[in-house]
Coordinates of C-alpha atoms in Angstrom, one line a residue:
Chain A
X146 CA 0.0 0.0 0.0
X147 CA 1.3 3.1 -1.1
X148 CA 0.1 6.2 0.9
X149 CA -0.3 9.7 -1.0
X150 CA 1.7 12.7 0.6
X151 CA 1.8 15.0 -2.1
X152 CA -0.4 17.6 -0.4
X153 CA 1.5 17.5 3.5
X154 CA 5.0 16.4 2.2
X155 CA 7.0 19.9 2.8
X156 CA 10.7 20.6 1.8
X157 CA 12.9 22.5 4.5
X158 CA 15.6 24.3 3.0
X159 CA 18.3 26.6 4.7
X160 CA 18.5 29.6 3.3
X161 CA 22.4 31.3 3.3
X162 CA 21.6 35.0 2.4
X163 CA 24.8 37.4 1.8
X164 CA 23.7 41.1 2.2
X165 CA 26.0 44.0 1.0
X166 CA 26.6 47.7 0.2
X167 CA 25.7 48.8 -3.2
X168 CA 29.1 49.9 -4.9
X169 CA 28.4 53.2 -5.5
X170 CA 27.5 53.6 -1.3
X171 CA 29.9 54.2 1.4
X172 CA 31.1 52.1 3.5
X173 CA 32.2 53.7 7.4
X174 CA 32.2 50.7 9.1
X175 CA 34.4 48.8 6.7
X176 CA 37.3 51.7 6.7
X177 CA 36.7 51.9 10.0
X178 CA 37.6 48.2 10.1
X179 CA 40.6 48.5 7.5
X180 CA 42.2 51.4 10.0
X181 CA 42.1 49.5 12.7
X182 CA 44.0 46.2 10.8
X183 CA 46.4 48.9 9.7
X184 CA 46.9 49.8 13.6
X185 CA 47.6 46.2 13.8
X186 CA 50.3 46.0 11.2
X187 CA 48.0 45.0 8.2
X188 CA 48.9 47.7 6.0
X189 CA 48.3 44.8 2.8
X190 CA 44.8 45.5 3.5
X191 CA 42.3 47.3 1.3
X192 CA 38.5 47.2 0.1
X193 CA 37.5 46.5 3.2
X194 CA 33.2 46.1 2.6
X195 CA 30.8 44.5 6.1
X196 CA 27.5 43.4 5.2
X197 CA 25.2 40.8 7.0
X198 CA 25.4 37.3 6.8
X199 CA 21.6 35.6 7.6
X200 CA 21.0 31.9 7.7
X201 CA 17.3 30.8 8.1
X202 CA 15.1 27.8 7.1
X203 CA 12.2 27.9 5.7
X204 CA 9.7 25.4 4.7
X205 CA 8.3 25.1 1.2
X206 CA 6.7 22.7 -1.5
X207 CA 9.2 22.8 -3.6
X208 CA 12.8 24.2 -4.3
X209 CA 11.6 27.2 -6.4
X210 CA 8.6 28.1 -4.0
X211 CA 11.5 28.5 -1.3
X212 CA 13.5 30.3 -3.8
X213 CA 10.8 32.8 -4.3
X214 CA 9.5 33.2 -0.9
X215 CA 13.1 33.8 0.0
X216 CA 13.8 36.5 -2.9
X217 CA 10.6 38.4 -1.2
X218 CA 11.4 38.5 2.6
X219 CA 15.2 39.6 1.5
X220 CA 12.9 42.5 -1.1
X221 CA 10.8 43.3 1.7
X222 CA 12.5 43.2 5.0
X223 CA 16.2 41.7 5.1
X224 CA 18.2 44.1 2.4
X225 CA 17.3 47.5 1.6
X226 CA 17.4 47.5 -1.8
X227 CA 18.4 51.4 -2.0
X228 CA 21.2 51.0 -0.7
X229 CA 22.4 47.2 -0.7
X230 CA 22.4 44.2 -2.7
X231 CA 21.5 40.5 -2.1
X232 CA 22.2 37.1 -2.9
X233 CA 21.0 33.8 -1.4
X234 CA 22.1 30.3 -1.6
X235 CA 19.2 27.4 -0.5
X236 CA 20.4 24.3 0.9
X237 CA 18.1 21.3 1.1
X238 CA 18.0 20.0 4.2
X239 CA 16.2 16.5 5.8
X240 CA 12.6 16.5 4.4
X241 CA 10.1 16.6 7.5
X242 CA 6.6 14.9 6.6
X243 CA 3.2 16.2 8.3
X244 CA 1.3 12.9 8.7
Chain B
X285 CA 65.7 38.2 -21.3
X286 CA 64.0 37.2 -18.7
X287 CA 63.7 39.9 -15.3
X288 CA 63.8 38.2 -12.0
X289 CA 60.5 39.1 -10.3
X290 CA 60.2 36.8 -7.5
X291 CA 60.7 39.3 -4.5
X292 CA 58.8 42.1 -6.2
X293 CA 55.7 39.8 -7.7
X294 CA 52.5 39.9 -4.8
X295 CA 49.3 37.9 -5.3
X296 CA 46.0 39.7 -4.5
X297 CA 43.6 37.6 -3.0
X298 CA 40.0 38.9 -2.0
X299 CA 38.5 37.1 1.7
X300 CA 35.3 36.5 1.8
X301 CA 34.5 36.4 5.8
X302 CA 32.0 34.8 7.3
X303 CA 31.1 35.5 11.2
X304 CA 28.7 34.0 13.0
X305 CA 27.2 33.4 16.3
X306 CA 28.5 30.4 18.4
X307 CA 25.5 27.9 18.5
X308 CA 24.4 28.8 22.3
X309 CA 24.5 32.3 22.1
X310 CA 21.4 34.1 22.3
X311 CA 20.6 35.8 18.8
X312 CA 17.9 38.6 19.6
X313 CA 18.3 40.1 16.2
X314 CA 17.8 37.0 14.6
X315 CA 14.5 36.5 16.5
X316 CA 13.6 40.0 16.0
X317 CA 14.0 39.6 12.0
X318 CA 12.2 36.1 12.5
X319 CA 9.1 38.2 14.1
X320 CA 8.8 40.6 11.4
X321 CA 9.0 38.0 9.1
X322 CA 6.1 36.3 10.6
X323 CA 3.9 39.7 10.9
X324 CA 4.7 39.6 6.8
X325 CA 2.9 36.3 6.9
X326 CA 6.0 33.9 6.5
X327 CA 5.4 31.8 9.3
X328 CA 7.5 29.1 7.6
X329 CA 10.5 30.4 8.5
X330 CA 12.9 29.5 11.3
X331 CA 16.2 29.4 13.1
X332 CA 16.7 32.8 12.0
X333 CA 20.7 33.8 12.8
X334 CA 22.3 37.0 11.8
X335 CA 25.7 37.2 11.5
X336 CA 28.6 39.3 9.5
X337 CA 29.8 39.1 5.9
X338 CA 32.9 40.9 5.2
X339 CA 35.0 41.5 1.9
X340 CA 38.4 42.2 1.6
X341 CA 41.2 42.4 0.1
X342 CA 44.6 41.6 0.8
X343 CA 48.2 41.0 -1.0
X344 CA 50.5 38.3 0.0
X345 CA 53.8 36.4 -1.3
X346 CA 51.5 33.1 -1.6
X347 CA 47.9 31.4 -1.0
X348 CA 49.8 30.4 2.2
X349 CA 50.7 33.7 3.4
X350 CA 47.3 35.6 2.6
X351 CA 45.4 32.6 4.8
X352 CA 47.8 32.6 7.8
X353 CA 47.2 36.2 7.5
X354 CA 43.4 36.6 7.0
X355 CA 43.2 34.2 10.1
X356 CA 44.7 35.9 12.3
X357 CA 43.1 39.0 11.7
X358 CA 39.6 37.2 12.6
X359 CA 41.2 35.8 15.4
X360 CA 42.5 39.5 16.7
X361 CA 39.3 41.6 15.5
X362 CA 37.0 41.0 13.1
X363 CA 35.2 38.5 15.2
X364 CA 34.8 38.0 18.8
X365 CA 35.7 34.3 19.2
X366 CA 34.2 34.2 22.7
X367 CA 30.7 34.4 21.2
X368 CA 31.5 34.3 17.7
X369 CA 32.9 31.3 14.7
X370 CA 34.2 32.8 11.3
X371 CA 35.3 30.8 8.1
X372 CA 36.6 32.4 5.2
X373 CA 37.2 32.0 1.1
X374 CA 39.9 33.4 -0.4
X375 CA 39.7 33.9 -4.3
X376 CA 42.6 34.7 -6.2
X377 CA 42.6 38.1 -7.9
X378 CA 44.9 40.0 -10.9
X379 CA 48.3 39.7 -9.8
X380 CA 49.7 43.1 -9.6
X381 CA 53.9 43.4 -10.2
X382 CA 55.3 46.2 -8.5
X383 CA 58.8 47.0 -10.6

């Protein structure tokens, strides 16, 4: 007997999301990062650029639903897109099944 | 005729850093992001973690070199290894030959 789990079989998929500073938009943080290396002898240093790093999981029907739920949150809440840029990975992680 | 360039030549490598929160530490941005994200309706989402991402780069006699180097300066103050783990890619970039 084979059951059906089409409908309650869910995907979870870790989500590695790399946020960063347009080009074009200054970076404070990240020179004041590369002066202090340079305090500490690294004067090989340069472009120094800090954005966030956000890992999550979300659970989703399929690869590309996760994909595009994931594009949205980063759209809506996670970057500002004014000012930065995003990128995301998805990792599929052990499937969970809702009996 | 061929120039000797070995002590001039340097290899530019760009880091990409990655910092995160130890495992038991306490992330209340992460759960703050994870709340917002559920007021937008994702309730799918979880084990939200924020962490840094930081670019840079930095010129070295060898692959070697530029990951001894990179290492330490995570160690000494780009992360907080108390609390914090970082990894890091290097990528090798244009070599650039100062004559």
């Amino acid at each position: 007997m084979k059951l059906n789990l089409t409908m309650t079989e869910k995907l979870i998929y870790q989500a590695q999301i790399y946020v960063t500073l347009r080009p074009s938009v200054l970076d404070p943080a990240g020179t004041a990062v590369q002066s202090g290396l340079q305090h500490l002898g690294y004067d090989n240093v340069e472009q120094v650029r800090i954005g966030k790093y956000i890992e999550l999981t979300v659970s989703a029907a399929s690869e590309h639903e996760a994909k595009e739920q994931v594009d949205r949150m980063c759209d809506r809440l996670l970057a500002n897109t004014v000012i930065e840029n995003y990128r995301f990975d998805l990792l599929e992680q052990q499937p969970s099944i809702n009996k």
